[in-house]
Coordinates of C-alpha atoms in Angstrom, one line a residue:
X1 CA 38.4 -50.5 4.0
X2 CA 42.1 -49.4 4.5
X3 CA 43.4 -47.2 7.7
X4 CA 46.9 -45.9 7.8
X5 CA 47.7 -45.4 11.4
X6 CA 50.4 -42.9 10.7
X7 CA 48.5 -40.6 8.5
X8 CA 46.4 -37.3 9.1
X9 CA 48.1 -35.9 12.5
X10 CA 51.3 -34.2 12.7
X11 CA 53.0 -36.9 11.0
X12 CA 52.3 -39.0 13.4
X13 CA 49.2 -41.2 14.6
X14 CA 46.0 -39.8 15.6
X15 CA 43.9 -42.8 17.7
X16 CA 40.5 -40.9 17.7
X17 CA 40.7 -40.2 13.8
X18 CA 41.0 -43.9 13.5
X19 CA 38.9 -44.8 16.7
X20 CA 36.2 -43.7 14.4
X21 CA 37.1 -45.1 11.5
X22 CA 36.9 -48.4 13.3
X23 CA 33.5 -47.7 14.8
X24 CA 32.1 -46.8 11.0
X25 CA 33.4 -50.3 9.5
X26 CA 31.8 -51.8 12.6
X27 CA 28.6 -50.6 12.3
X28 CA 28.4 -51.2 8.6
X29 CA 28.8 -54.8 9.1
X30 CA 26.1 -57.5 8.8
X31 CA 24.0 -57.5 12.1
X32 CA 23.3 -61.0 12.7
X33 CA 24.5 -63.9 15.0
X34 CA 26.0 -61.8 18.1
X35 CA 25.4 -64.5 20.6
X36 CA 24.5 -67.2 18.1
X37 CA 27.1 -69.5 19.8
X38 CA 25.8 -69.6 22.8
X39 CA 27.0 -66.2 24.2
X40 CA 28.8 -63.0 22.9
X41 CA 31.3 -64.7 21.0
X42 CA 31.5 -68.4 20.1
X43 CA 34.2 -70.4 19.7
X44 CA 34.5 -69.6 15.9
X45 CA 34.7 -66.1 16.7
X46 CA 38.1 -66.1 18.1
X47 CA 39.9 -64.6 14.6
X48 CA 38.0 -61.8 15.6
X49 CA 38.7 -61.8 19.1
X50 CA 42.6 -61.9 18.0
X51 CA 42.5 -59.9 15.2
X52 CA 40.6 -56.9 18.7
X53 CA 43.2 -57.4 20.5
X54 CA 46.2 -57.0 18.0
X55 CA 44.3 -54.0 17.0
X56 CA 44.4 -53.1 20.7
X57 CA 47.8 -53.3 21.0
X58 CA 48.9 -51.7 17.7
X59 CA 46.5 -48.1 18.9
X60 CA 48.1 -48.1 22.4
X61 CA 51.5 -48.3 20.4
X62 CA 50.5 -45.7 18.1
X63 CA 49.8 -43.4 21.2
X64 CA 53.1 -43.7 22.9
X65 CA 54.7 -43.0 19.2
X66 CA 52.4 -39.7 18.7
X67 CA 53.2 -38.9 22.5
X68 CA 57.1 -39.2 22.2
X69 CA 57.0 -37.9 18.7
X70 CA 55.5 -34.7 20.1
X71 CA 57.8 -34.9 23.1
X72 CA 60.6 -35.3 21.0
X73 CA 60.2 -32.1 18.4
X74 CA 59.4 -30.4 21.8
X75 CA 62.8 -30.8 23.0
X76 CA 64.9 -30.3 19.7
X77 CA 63.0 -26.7 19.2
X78 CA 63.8 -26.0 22.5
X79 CA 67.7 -27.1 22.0
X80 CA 67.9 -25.6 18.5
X81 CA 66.9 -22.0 20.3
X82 CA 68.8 -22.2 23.3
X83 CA 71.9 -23.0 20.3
X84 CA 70.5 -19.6 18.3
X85 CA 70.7 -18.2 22.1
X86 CA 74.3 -18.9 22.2
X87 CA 75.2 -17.7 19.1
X88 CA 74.1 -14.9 19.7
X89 CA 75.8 -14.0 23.2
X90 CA 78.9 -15.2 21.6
X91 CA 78.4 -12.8 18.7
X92 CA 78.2 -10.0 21.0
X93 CA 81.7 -8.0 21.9
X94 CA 82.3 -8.8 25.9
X95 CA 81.8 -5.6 27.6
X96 CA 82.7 -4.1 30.9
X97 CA 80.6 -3.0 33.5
X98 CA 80.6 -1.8 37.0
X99 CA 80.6 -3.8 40.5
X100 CA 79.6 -2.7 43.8
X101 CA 82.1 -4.2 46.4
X102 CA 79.3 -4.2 49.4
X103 CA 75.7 -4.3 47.8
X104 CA 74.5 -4.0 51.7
X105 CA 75.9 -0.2 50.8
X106 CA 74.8 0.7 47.3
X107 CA 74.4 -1.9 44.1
X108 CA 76.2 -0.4 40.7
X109 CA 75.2 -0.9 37.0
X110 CA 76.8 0.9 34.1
X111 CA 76.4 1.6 30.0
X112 CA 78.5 -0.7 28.2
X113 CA 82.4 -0.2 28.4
X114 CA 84.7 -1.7 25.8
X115 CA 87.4 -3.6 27.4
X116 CA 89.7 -1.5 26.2
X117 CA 88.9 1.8 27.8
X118 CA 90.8 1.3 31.6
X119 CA 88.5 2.7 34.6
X120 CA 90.0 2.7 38.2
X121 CA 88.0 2.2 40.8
X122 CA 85.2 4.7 42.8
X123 CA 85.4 4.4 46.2
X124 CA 82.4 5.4 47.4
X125 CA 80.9 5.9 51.3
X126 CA 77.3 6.4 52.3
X127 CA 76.1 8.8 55.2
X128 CA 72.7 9.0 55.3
X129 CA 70.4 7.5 52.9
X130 CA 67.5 9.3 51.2
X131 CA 63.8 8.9 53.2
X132 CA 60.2 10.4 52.8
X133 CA 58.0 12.2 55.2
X134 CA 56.9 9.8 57.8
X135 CA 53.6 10.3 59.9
X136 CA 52.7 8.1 63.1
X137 CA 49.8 7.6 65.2
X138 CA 49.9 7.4 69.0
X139 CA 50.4 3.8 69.9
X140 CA 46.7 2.4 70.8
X141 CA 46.1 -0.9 72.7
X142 CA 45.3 -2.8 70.0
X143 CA 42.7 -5.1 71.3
X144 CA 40.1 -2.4 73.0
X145 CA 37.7 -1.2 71.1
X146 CA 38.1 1.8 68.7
X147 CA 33.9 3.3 68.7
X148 CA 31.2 2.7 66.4
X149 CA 30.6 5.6 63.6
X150 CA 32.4 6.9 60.8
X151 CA 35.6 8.2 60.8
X152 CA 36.7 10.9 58.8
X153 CA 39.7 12.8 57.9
X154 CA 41.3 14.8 55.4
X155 CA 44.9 14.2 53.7
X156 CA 46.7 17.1 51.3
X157 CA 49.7 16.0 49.1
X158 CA 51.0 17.8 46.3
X159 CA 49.1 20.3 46.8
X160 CA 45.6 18.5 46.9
X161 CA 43.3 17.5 49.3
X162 CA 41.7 14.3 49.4
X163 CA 38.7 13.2 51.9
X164 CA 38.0 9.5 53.3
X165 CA 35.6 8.5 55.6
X166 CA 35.4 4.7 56.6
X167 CA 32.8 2.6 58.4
X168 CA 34.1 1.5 61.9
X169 CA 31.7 -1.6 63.4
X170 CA 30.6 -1.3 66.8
X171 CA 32.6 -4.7 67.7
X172 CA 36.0 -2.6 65.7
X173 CA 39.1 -2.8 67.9
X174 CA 41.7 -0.3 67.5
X175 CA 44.0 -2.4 65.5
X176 CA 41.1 -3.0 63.4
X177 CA 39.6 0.9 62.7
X178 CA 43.5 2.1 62.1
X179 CA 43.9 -1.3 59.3
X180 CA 40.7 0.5 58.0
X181 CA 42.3 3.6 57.4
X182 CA 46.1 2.1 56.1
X183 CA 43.3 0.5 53.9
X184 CA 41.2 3.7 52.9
X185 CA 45.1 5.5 51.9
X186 CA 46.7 2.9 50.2
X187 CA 43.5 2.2 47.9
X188 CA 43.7 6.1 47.2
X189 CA 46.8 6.1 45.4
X190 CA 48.1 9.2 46.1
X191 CA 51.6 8.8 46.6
X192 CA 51.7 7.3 50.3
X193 CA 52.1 4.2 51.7
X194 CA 49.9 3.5 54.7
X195 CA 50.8 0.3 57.3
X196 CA 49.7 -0.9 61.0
X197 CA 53.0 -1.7 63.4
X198 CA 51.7 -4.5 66.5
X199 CA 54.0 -4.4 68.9
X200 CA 53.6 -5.4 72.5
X201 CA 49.8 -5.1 72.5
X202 CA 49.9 -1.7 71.0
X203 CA 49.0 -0.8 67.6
X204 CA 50.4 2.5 65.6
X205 CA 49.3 3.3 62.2
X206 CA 52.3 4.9 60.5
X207 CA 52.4 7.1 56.8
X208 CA 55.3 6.8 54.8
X209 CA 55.5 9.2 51.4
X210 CA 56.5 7.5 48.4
X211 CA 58.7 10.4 47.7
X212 CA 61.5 10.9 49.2
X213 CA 64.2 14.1 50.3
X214 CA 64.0 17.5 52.0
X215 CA 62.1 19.0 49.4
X216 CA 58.1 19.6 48.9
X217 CA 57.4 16.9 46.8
X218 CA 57.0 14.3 49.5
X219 CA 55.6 16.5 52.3
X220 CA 51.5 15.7 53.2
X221 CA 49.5 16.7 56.2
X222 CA 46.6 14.4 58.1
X223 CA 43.9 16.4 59.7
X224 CA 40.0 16.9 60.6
X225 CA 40.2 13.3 62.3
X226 CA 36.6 12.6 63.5
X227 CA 34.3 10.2 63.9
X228 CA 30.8 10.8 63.7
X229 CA 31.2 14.5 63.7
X230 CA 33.5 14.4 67.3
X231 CA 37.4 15.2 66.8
X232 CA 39.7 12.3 67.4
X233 CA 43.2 13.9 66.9
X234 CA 43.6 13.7 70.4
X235 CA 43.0 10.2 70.5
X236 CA 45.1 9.0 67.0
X237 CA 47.9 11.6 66.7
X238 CA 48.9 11.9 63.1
X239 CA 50.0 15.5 63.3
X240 CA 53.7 17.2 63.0
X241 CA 54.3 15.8 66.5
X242 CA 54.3 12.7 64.8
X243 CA 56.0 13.7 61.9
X244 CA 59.2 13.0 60.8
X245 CA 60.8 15.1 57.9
X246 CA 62.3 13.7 54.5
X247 CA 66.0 13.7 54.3
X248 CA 68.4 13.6 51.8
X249 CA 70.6 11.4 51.0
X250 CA 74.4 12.3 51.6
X251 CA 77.3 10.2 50.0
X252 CA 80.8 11.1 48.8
X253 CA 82.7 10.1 45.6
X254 CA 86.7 9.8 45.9
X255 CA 85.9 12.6 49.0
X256 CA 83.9 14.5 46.8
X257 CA 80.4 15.0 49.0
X258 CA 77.0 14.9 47.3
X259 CA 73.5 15.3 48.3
X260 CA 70.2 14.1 46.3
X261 CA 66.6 13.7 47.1
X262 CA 66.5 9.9 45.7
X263 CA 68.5 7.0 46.7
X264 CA 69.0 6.7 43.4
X265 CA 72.1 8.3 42.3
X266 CA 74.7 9.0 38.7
X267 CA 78.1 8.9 40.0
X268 CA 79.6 9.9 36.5
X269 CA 81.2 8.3 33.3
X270 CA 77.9 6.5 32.9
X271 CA 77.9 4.7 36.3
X272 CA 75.1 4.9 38.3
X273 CA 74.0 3.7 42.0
X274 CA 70.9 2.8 44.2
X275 CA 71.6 3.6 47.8
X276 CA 71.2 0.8 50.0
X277 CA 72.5 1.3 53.5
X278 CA 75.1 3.3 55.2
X279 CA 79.0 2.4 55.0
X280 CA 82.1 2.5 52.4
X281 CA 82.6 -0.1 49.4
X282 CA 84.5 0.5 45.9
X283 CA 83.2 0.1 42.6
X284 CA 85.1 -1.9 40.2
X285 CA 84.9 -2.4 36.7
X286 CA 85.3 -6.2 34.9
X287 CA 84.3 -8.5 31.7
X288 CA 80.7 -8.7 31.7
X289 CA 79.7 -12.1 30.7
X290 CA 76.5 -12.8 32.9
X291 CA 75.1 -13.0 29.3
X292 CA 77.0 -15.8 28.0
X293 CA 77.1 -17.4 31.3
X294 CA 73.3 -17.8 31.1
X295 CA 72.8 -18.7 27.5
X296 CA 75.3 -21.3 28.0
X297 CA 73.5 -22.6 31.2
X298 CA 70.0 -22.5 29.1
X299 CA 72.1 -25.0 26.4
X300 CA 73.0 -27.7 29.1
X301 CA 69.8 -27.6 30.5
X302 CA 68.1 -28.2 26.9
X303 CA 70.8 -30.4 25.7
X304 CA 70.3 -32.8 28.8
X305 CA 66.7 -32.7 28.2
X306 CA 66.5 -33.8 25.1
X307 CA 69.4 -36.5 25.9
X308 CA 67.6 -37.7 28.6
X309 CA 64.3 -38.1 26.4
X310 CA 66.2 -40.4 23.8
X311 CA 68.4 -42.6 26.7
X312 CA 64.8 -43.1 28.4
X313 CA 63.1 -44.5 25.0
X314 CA 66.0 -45.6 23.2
X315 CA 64.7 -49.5 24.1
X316 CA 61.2 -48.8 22.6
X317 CA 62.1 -46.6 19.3
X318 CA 64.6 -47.1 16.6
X319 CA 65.0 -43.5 15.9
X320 CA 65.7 -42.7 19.5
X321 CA 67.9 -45.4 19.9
X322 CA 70.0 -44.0 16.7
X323 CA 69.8 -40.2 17.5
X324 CA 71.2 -41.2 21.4
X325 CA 74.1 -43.0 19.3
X326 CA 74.6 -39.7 17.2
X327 CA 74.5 -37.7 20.5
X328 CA 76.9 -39.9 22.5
X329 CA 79.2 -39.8 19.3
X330 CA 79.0 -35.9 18.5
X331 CA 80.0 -35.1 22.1
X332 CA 82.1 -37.4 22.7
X333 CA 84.0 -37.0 19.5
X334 CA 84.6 -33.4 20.9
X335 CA 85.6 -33.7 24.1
X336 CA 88.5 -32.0 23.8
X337 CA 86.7 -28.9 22.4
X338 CA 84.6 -29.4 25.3
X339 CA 86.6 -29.2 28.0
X340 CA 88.3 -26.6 26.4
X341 CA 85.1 -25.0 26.0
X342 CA 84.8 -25.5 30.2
X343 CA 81.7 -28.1 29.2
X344 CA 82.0 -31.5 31.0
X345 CA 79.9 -34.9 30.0
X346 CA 79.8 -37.4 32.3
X347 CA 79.2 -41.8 31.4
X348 CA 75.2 -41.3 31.0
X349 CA 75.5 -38.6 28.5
X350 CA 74.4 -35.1 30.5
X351 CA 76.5 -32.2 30.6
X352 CA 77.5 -29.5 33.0
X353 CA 79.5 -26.4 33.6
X354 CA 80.1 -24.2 36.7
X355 CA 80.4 -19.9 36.2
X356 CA 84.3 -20.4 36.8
X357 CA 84.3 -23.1 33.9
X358 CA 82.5 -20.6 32.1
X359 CA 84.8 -17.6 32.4
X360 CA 87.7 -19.8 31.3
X361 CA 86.1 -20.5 28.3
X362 CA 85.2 -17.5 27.2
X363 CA 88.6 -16.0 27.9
X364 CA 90.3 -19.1 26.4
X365 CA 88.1 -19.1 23.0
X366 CA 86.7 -22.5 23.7
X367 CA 83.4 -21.5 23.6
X368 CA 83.9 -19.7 20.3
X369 CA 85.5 -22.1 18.8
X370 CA 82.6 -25.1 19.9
X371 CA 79.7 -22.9 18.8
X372 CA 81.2 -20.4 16.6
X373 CA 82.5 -21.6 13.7
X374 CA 80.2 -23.4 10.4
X375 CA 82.0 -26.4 11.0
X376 CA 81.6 -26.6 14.9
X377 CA 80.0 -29.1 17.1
X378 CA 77.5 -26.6 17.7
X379 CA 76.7 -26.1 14.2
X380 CA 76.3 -30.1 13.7
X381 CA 73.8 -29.8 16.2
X382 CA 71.8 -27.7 14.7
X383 CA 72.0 -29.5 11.4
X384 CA 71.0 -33.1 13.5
X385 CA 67.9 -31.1 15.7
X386 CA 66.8 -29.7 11.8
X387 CA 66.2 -33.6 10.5
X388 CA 64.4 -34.0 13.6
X389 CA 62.1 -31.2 13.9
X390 CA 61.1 -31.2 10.0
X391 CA 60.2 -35.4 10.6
X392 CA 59.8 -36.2 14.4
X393 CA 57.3 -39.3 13.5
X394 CA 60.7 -40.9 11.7
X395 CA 62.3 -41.6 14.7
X396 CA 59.5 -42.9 16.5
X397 CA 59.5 -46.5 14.7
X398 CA 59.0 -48.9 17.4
X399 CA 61.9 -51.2 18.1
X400 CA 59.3 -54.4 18.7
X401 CA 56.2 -54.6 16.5
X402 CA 53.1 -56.4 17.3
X403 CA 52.2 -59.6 15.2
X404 CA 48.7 -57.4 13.9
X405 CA 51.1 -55.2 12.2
X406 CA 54.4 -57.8 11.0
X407 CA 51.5 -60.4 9.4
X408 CA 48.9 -57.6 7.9
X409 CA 50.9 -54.4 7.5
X410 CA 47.9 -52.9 8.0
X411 CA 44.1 -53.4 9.4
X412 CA 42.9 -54.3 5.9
X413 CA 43.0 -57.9 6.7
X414 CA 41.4 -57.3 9.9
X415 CA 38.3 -55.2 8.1
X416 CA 38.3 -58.0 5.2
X417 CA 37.7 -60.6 8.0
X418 CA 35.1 -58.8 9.2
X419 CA 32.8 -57.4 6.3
X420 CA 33.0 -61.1 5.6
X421 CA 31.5 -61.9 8.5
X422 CA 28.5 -61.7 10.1
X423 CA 28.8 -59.9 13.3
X424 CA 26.1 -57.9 14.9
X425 CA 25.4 -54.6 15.8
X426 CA 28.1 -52.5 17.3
X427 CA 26.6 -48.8 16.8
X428 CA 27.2 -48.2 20.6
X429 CA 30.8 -48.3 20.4
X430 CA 30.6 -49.6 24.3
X431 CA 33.2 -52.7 23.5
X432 CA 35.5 -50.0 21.3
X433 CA 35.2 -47.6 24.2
X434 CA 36.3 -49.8 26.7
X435 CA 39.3 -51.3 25.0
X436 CA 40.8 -48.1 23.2

């Protein structure tokens, strides 16, 4: 019988495929003299004993070449898509778009601008920001106890009425029955937001309206508050003394004032604003490359990956040793293109760029002109990660072998020896268990 350790498993070695294999020959053998020396083995078993734990060794190798095999196709699909990633952002005509000067005031997002159009500046100040109907309870001491019963009560919103009733346990403190009913509202989905403020001892339960501005949309009323039949509006508020309205927001544009129900807001040309706090910034308008930024930050961080994974096992593999000679080369060969690129390497290998690096390289061409072109180091990359992706298990060939594998160069001596043998009965698998 003949195993190939290196057949039947994503090119590479599967043990448990041949784990069996090994048990089958096993138990096919002749199933006499286990012991017949004066114990388990004798002393004219020990070609066996050798030939177990060569075969030992050569499965445990076989494992760490599957495992880094695996690890290594890993890592070059993941570099060869971060590369397509680049391409692609480099592909792409830099656009310009807009920046808020004070993002405590209002953050700013735009539609593409060529680079060419030329847009001066918004300066842009913030009165009064946008806010929804808001509807407090009287502040309860939080720790006495609210009453046993169900409470009831009635909210309209849009229009519609909605009842809740909720269980409140005779042991309920006020804190407790109000979380009950911020509970009950939320769960309801209908447009409010419902919370329980502690503060000092006491506990208010206060109603916000998803919707904010002047207008109807956000408006709701709380009433018929009672608990087991006996009106508590009294005792938990909620009612237009404890209402505050929904305002507007109110911002100005150059000087030009505007109003809107949402914090949301267009200023024009295709610029548009979420209102954040009160106070005066400026909009500007620059080179978009956040894009480019990332996909070349999503590179480094493969690249190094994948360099690290070769450094760390060029010792035990040939093929790693070889590819983390063709990396050290390819880079380094193109260091000028690099740095002109605004890429660093440092002695071990790794690479690294900071956003200012970045910017020069795009501006400069660098980057363009690293990954761009058919004849770029980018592009030898890819050609390099394509050899290893198609045949990962070729450059996992171990840099030591065992002496199983240099004398045999293969088991079939090993399963010769012992089908002439005359070896008991191993259908268990208990010795092969332990040792694989």
């Amino acid at each position: 019988m003949y195993i190939n350790p290196y057949n039947g498993y994503n090119n590479g070695y599967n043990p448990y495929q041949d784990k069996s294999a090994v048990y089958n020959s096993l138990f096919n053998t002749k199933k006499s003299a286990f012991g017949n020396s004066g114990g388990l083995f004798g002393a004219k078993d020990s070609g066996f004993l050798s030939s177990i734990v060569d075969f030992q060794a050569g499965v445990q190798m076989n494992k760490e070449r599957l495992m880094f095999a695996n690890s290594l196709s890993s890592a070059a699909h993941t570099l060869r898509s971060t590369l397509s990633g680049l391409n692609a952002a480099l592909s792409r005509p830099i656009m310009q778009t807009a920046l808020s000067g004070d993002k405590d005031v209002l953050t700013a997002s735009s539609a593409p601008i060529a680079q060419a159009v030329k847009r001066n500046p918004l300066n842009v100040s913030v009165e009064q920001l946008a806010t929804g109907q808001k509807t407090s309870s009287l502040a309860l001491t939080g720790s006495e106890t609210f009453g046993k019963g169900t409470l009831a009560f009635d909210i309209t919103a849009g229009g519609k009425t909605k009842s809740f009733s909720v269980d409140i346990g005779e042991n309920d403190s006020n804190s407790t029955a109000l979380g009950k009913m911020a509970l009950a509202i939320n769960d309801a989905k209908i447009g409010l937001d419902a919370r329980v403020v502690n503060s000092k001892g006491k506990s208010t339960l206060v109603v916000e309206s998803q919707k904010t501005g002047e207008g109807d949309a956000g408006k709701f009323e709380i009433s018929n508050l009672k608990l087991d039949g006996e009106d508590k509006t009294a005792l938990i508020g909620l009612g237009a003394d404890q209402t505050e309205k929904g305002k507007d927001a109110v911002y100005s544009v150059d000087g030009q004032e505007y109003t809107s129900d949402s914090n949301k807001v267009s200023l024009g040309g295709g610029v548009s604003a979420v209102l954040k706090g009160t106070g005066e910034t400026q909009i500007s308008f620059a080179k978009d490359t956040s894009a480019v930024v990332a996909a070349v930050d999503n590179f480094i961080k493969a690249y190094n990956g994948l360099n690290s994974l070769v450094e760390e096992n060029a010792d035990k593999f040939k093929g790693a040793a070889a590819l983390n000679r063709d990396l050290d080369k390819l880079m380094s060969d193109s260091w000028r293109t690099l740095g002109y690129a605004g890429i660093s390497m440092d002695s071990k290998g790794a690479l690294s760029a900071s956003p200012e690096s970045i910017e020069k390289g795009i501006s400069e061409g660098g980057l363009k002109s690293m990954f761009g072109d058919y004849v770029s180091t980018g592009n030898q990359l890819s050609q390099k990660l394509g050899k290893v992706i198609s045949n990962p298990s070729s450059f996992a060939v171990q840099t030591n072998q065992f002496k199983f594998y240099s004398s045999a160069g293969s088991y079939s001596s090993f399963f010769s020896m012992l089908n002439g043998s005359a070896y008991g009965d191993l259908s268990s698998g208990s010795l092969f268990d332990a040792m694989l």
